[in-house]
GROMACS .gro file of C-alpha atoms in nm:
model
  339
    1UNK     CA    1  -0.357   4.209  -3.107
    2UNK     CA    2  -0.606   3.894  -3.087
    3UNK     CA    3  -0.437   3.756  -2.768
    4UNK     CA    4  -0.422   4.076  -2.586
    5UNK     CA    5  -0.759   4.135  -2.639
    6UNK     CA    6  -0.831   3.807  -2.540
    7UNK     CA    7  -0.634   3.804  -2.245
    8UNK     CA    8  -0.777   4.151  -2.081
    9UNK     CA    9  -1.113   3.957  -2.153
   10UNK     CA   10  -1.017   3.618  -2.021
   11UNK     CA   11  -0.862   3.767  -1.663
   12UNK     CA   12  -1.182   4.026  -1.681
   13UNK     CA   13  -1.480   3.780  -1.669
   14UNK     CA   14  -1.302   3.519  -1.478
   15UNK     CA   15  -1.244   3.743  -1.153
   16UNK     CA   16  -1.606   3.938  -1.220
   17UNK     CA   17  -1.747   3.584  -1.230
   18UNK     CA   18  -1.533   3.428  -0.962
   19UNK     CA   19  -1.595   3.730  -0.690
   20UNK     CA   20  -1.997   3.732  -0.770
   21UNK     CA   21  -1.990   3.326  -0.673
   22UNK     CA   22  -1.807   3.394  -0.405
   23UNK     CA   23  -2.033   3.666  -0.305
   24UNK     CA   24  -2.337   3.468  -0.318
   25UNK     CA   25  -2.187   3.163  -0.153
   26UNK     CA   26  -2.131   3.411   0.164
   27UNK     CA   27  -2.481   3.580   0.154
   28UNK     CA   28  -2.550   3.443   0.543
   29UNK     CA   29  -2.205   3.373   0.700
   30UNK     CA   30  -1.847   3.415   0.689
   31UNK     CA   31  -1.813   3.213   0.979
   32UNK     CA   32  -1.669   2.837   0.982
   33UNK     CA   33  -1.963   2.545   0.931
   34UNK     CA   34  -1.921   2.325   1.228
   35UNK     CA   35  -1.888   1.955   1.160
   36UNK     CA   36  -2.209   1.756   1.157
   37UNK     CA   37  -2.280   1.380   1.143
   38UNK     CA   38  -2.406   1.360   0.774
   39UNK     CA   39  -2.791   1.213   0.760
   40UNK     CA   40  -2.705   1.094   0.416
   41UNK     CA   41  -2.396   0.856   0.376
   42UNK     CA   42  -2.242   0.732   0.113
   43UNK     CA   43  -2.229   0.276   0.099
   44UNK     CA   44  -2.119   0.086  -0.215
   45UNK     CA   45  -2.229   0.347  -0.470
   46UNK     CA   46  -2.018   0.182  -0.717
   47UNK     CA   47  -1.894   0.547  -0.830
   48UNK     CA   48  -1.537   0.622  -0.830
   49UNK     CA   49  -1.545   0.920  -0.709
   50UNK     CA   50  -1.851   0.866  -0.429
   51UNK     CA   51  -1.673   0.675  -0.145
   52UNK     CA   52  -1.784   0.494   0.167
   53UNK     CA   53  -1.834   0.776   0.410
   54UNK     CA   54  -1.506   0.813   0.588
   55UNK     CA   55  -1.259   0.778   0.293
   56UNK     CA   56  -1.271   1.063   0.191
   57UNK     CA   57  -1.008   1.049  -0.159
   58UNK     CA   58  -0.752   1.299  -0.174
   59UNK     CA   59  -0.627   1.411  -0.558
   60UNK     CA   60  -0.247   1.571  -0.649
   61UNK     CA   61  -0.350   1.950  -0.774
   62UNK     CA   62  -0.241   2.027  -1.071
   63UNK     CA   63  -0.050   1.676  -1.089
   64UNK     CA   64   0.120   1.741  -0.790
   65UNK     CA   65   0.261   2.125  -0.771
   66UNK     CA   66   0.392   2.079  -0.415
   67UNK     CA   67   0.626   1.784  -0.522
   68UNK     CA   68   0.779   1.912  -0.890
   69UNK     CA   69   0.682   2.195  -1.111
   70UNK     CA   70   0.309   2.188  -1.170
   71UNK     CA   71   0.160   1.965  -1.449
   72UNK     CA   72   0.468   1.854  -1.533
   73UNK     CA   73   0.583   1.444  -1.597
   74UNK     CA   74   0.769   1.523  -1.287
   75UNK     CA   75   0.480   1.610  -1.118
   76UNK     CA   76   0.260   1.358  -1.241
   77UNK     CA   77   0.546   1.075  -1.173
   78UNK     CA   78   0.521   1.181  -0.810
   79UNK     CA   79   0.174   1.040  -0.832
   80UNK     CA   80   0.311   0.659  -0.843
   81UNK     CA   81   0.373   0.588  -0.486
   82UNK     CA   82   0.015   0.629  -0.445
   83UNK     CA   83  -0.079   0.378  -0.688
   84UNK     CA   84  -0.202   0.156  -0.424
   85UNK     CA   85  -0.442   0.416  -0.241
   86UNK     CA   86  -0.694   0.661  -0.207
   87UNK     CA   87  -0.471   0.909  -0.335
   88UNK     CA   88  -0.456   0.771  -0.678
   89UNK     CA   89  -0.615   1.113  -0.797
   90UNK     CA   90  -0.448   1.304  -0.984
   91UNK     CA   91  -0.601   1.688  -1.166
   92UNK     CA   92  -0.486   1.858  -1.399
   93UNK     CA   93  -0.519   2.150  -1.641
   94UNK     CA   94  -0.541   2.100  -2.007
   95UNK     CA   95  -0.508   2.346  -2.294
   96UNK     CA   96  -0.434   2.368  -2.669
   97UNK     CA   97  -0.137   2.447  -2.868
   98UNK     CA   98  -0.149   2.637  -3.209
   99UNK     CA   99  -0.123   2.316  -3.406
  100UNK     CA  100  -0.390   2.142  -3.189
  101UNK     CA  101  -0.178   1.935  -2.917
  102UNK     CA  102  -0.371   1.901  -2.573
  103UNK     CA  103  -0.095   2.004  -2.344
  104UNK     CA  104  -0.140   2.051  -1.971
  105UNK     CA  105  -0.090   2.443  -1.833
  106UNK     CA  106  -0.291   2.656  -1.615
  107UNK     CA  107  -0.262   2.984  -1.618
  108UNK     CA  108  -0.350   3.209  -1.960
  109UNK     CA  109   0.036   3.319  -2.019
  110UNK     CA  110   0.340   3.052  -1.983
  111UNK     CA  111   0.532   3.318  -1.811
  112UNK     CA  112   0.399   3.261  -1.474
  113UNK     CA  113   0.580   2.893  -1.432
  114UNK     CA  114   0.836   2.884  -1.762
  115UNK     CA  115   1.129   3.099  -1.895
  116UNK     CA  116   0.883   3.215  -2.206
  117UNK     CA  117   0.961   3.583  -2.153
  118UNK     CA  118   1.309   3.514  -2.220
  119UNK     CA  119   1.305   3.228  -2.487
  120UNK     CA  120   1.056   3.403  -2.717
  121UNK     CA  121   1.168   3.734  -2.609
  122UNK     CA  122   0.819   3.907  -2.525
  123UNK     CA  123   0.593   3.858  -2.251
  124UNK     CA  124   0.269   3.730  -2.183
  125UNK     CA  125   0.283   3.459  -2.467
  126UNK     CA  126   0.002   3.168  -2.460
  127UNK     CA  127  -0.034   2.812  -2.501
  128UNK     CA  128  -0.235   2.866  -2.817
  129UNK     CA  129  -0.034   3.051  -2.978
  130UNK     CA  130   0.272   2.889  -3.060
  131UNK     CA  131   0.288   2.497  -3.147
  132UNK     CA  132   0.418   2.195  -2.954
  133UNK     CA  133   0.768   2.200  -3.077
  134UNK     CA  134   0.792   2.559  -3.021
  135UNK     CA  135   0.683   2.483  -2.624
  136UNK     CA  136   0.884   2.198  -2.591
  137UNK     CA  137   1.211   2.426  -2.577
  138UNK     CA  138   1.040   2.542  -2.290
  139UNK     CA  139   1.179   2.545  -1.908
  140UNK     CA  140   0.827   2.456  -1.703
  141UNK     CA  141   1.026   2.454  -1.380
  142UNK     CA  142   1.186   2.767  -1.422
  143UNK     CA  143   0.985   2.940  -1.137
  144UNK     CA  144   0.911   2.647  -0.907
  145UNK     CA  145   1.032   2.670  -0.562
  146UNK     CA  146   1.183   2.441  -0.287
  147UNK     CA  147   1.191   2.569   0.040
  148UNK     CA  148   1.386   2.860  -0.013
  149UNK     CA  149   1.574   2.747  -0.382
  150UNK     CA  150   1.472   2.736  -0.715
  151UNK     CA  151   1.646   2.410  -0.796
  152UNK     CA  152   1.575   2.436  -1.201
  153UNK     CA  153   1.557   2.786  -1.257
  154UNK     CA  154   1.885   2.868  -1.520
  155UNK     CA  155   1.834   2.536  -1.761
  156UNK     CA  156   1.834   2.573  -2.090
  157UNK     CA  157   1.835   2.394  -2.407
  158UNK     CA  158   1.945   2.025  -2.394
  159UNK     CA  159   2.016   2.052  -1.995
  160UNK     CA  160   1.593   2.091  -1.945
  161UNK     CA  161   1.493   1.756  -1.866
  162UNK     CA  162   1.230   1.585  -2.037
  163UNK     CA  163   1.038   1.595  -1.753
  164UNK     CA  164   1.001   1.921  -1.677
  165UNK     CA  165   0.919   2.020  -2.045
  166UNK     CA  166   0.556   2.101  -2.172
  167UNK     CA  167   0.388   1.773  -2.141
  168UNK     CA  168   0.121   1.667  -2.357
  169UNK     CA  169  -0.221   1.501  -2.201
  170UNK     CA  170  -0.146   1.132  -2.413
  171UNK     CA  171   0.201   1.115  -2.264
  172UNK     CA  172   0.007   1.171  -1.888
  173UNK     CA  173  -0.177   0.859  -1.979
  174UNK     CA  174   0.108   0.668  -2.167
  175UNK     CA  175   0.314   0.689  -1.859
  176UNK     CA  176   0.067   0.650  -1.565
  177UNK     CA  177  -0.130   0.324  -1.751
  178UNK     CA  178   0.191   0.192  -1.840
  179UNK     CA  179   0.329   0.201  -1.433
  180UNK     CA  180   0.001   0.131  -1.289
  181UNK     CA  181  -0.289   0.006  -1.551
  182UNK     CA  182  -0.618   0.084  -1.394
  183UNK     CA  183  -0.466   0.183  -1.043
  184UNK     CA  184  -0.558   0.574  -1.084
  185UNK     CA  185  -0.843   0.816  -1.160
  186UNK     CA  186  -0.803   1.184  -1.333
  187UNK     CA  187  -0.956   1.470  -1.266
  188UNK     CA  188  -0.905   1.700  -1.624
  189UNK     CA  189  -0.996   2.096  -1.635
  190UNK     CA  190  -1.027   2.257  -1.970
  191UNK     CA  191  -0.898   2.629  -1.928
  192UNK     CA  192  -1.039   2.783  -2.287
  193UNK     CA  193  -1.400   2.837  -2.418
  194UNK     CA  194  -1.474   2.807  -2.756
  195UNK     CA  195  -1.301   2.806  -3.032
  196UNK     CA  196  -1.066   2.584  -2.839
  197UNK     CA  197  -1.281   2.425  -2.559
  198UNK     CA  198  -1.438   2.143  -2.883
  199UNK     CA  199  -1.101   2.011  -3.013
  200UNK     CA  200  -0.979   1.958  -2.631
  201UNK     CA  201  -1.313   1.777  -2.524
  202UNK     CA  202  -1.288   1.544  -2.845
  203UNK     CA  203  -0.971   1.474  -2.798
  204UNK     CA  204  -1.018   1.413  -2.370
  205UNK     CA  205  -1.265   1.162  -2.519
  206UNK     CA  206  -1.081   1.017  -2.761
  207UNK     CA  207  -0.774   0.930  -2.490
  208UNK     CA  208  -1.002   0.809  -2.298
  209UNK     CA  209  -1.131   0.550  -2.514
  210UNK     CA  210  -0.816   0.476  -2.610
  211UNK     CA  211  -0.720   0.401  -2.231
  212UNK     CA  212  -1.057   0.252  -2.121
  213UNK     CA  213  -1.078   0.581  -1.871
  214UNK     CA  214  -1.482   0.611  -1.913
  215UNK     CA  215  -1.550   0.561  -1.526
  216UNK     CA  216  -1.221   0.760  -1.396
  217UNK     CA  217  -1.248   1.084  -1.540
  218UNK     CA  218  -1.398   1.380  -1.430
  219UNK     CA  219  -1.417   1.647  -1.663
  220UNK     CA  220  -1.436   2.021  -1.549
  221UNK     CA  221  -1.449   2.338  -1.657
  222UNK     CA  222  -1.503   2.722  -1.554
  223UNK     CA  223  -1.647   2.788  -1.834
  224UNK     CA  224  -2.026   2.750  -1.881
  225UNK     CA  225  -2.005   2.667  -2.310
  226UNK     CA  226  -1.750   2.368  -2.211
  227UNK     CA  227  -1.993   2.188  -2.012
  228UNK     CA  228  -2.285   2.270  -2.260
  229UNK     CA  229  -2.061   2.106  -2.585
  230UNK     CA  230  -2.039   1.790  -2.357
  231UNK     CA  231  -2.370   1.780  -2.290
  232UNK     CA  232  -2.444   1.753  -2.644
  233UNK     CA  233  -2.206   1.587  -2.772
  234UNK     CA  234  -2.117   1.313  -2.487
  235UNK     CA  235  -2.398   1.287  -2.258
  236UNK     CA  236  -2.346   0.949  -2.057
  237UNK     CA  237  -1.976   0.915  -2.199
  238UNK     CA  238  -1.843   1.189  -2.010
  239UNK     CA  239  -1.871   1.234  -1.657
  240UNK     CA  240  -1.818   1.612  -1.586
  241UNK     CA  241  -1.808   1.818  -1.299
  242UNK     CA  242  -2.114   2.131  -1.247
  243UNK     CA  243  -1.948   2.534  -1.402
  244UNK     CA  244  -2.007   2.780  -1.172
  245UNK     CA  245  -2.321   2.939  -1.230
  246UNK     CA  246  -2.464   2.543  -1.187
  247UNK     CA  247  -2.318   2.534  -0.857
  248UNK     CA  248  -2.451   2.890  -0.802
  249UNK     CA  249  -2.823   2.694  -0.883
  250UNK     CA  250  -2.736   2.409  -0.727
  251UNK     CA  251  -2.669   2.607  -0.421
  252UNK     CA  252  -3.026   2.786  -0.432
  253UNK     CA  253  -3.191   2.468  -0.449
  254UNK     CA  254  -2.998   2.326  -0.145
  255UNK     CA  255  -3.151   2.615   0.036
  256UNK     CA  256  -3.503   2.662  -0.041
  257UNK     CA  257  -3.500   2.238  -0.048
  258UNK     CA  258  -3.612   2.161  -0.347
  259UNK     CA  259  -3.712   1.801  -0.473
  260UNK     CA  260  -3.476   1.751  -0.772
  261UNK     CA  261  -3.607   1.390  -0.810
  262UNK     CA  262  -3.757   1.420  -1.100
  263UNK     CA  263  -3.503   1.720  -1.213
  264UNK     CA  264  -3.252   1.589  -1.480
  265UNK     CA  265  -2.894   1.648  -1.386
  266UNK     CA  266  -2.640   1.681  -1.621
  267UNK     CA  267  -2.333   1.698  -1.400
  268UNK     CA  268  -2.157   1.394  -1.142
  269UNK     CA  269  -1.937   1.633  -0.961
  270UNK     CA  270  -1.975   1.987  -0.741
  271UNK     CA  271  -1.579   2.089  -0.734
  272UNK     CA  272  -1.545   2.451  -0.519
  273UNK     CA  273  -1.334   2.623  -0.355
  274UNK     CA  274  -1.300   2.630   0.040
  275UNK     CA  275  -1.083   2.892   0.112
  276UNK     CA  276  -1.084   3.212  -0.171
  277UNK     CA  277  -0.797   3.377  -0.231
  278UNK     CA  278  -0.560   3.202  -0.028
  279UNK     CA  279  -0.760   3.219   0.298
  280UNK     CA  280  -0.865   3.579   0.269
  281UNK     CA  281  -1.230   3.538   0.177
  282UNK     CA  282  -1.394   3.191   0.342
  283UNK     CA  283  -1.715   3.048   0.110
  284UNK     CA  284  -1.826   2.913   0.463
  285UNK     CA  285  -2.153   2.772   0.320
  286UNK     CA  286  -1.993   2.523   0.051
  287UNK     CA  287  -1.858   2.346   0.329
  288UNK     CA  288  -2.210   2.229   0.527
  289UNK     CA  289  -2.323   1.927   0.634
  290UNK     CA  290  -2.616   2.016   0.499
  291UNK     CA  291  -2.461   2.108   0.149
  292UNK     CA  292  -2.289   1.806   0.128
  293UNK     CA  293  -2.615   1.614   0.234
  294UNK     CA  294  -2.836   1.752  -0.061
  295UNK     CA  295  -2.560   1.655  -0.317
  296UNK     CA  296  -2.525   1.334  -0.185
  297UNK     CA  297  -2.881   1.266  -0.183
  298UNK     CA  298  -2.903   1.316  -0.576
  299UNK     CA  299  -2.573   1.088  -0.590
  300UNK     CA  300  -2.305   1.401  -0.696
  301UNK     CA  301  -1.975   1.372  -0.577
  302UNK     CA  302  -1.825   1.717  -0.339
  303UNK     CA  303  -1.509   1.788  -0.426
  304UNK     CA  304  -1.302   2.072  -0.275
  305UNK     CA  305  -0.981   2.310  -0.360
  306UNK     CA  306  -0.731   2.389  -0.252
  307UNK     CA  307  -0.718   2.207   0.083
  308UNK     CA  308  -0.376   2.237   0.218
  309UNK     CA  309  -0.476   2.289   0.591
  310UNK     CA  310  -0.510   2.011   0.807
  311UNK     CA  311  -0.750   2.149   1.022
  312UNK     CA  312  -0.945   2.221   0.685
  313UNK     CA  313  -0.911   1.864   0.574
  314UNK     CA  314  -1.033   1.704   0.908
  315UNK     CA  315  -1.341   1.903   0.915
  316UNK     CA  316  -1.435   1.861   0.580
  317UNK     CA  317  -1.368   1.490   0.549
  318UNK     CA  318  -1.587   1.469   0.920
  319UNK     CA  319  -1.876   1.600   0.719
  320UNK     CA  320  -1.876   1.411   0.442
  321UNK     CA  321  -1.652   1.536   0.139
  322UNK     CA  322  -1.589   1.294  -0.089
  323UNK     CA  323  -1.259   1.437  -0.263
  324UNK     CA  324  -1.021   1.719  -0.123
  325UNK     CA  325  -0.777   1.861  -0.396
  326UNK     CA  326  -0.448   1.958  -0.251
  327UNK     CA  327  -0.094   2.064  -0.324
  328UNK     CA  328   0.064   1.817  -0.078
  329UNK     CA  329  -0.132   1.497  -0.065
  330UNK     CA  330   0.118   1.338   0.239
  331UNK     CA  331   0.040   1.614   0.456
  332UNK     CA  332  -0.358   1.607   0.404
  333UNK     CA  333  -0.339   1.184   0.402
  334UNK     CA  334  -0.135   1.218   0.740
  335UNK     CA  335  -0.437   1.431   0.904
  336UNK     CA  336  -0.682   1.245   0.776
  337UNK     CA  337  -0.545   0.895   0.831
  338UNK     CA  338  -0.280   0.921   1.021
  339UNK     CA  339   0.007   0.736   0.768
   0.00000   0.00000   0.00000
């Protein structure tokens, strides 16, 4: 009863929430920004996500969901031939099993990407409610596609790979530290509120200490009690991106040009959306010059999802985005570099 409660609440404020942003993001224009020369550019900032204007860094979303089922070890391994680049970015989703494992998943019910309808015979079953072990039996490529195949849709039991199992945050780190120490920055999401949202934070931090990640994480979160429990509990330690109502404040400032000098702000990172709803709705006015300008002028780092237009990546990088998150990293480092 608790979960479906939960979940009719969950989906409920997340697309009332989502929709309102949207709809004050669009207040003026629905039409595309036109690139701009930025008047503020960022030199030698010495942040790792604020590059030299021009380089714009381009991150795997959700570890890579265009090369191998999403936030998979598959997905994230796809990630190593970038070790050497700008594309040494990789997000991902984080939530928490029943016995308190930090696992990476999106969505609110495993059915989406995994056979969970069929190996716990109900639907609409959650991370959080069943424990590592129980997940780890688990196909998470069940419902990815290639082209026009499913390539791992049918395995079960001992034929699942490893890699294409649940995979657990430390095991992320294990692997990509191991293959290239120090090469690669994360960008982590935390998908639950309280009562979950504290254990996942402490333990973010923990791995990160454990991994000397201080500097290359980026920790976000829809939800508005996530950012506030870092805030007070690892201000300075962890760099975190702004929730949505901050970017809806953030947004009101750009416009009526207010000083923020001597304003304290808490977050490093503005991560939006471009395109809503798969190109059907355009937040035109996140994408400015202008935008981009004011954040940059107060040292935060705009980041954008999900780029996976080239045309979108060229003009977005031309006025001065600092990070586009994308499902096929080749494709958006072709346009905007031309390798």
């Amino acid at each position: 009863m608790f979960q479906a409660i939960y979940g009719a609440v969950y989906m409920l404020l997340r697309k009332s929430v989502l929709f309102v942003v949207a709809g004050i993001m669009c207040l003026s224009s629905f039409s595309t920004p036109v690139p701009e020369e930025p008047r503020v550019k960022n030199t030698d900032t010495g942040n790792y996500f604020l590059p030299d204007y021009g380089n714009t860094l381009i991150s795997s979303h959700r570890s890579g969901k265009g090369a191998a089922p999403e936030n998979t070890l598959m997905a994230i391994q796809s990630n190593l031939i970038y070790a050497e680049t700008d594309s040494a970015i990789i997000e991902m989703d984080v939530q928490l099993t029943k016995d308190g494992e930090i696992v990476l998943y999106h969505s609110l019910f495993l059915d989406e990407m995994s056979d969970s309808a069929e190996y716990f015979a109900k639907k609409n079953t959650t991370v959080f409610s069943k424990t590592y072990d129980e997940l780890r039996g688990l196909n998470m490529g069940e419902n990815f596609k290639s082209g026009d195949s499913y390539p791992y849709r049918g395995l079960r039991g001992d034929a699942i790979p490893d890699e294409i199992r649940i995979t657990a945050l430390k095991d992320v780190f294990t692997c990509i530290e191991t293959q290239a120490p120090g090469k690669f920055r994360y960008i982590i999401e935390v998908k639950y509120p309280h009562p979950w949202a504290p254990e996942i934070v402490d333990g973010i931090y923990a791995l990160m200490q454990e991994y000397s990640l201080t500097d290359r994480v980026i920790v976000a979160s829809f939800w508005p009690d996530v950012a506030t429990y870092i805030d007070n509990n690892y201000e300075g330690k962890i760099n975190r991106a702004a929730n949505p109502f901050e970017i809806v404040d953030f947004y009101g400032c750009y416009t009526r040009n207010d000083d923020l000098s001597n304003e304290k702000i808490k977050f490093t990172a503005l991560q939006m959306p471009y395109y809503w709803d798969d190109g059907k709705l355009l937040v035109a006015n996140l994408g400015k010059t202008g935008f981009m300008d004011y954040a940059h002028k107060y040292g935060i780092s705009v980041q954008y999802w999900t780029v996976n237009k080239a045309e979108d990546a060229q003009m977005l990088s031309q006025s001065g985005a600092d990070l586009l998150m994308t499902d096929y990293p080749d494709r958006i480092r072709d346009a905007l570099y031309g390798e």
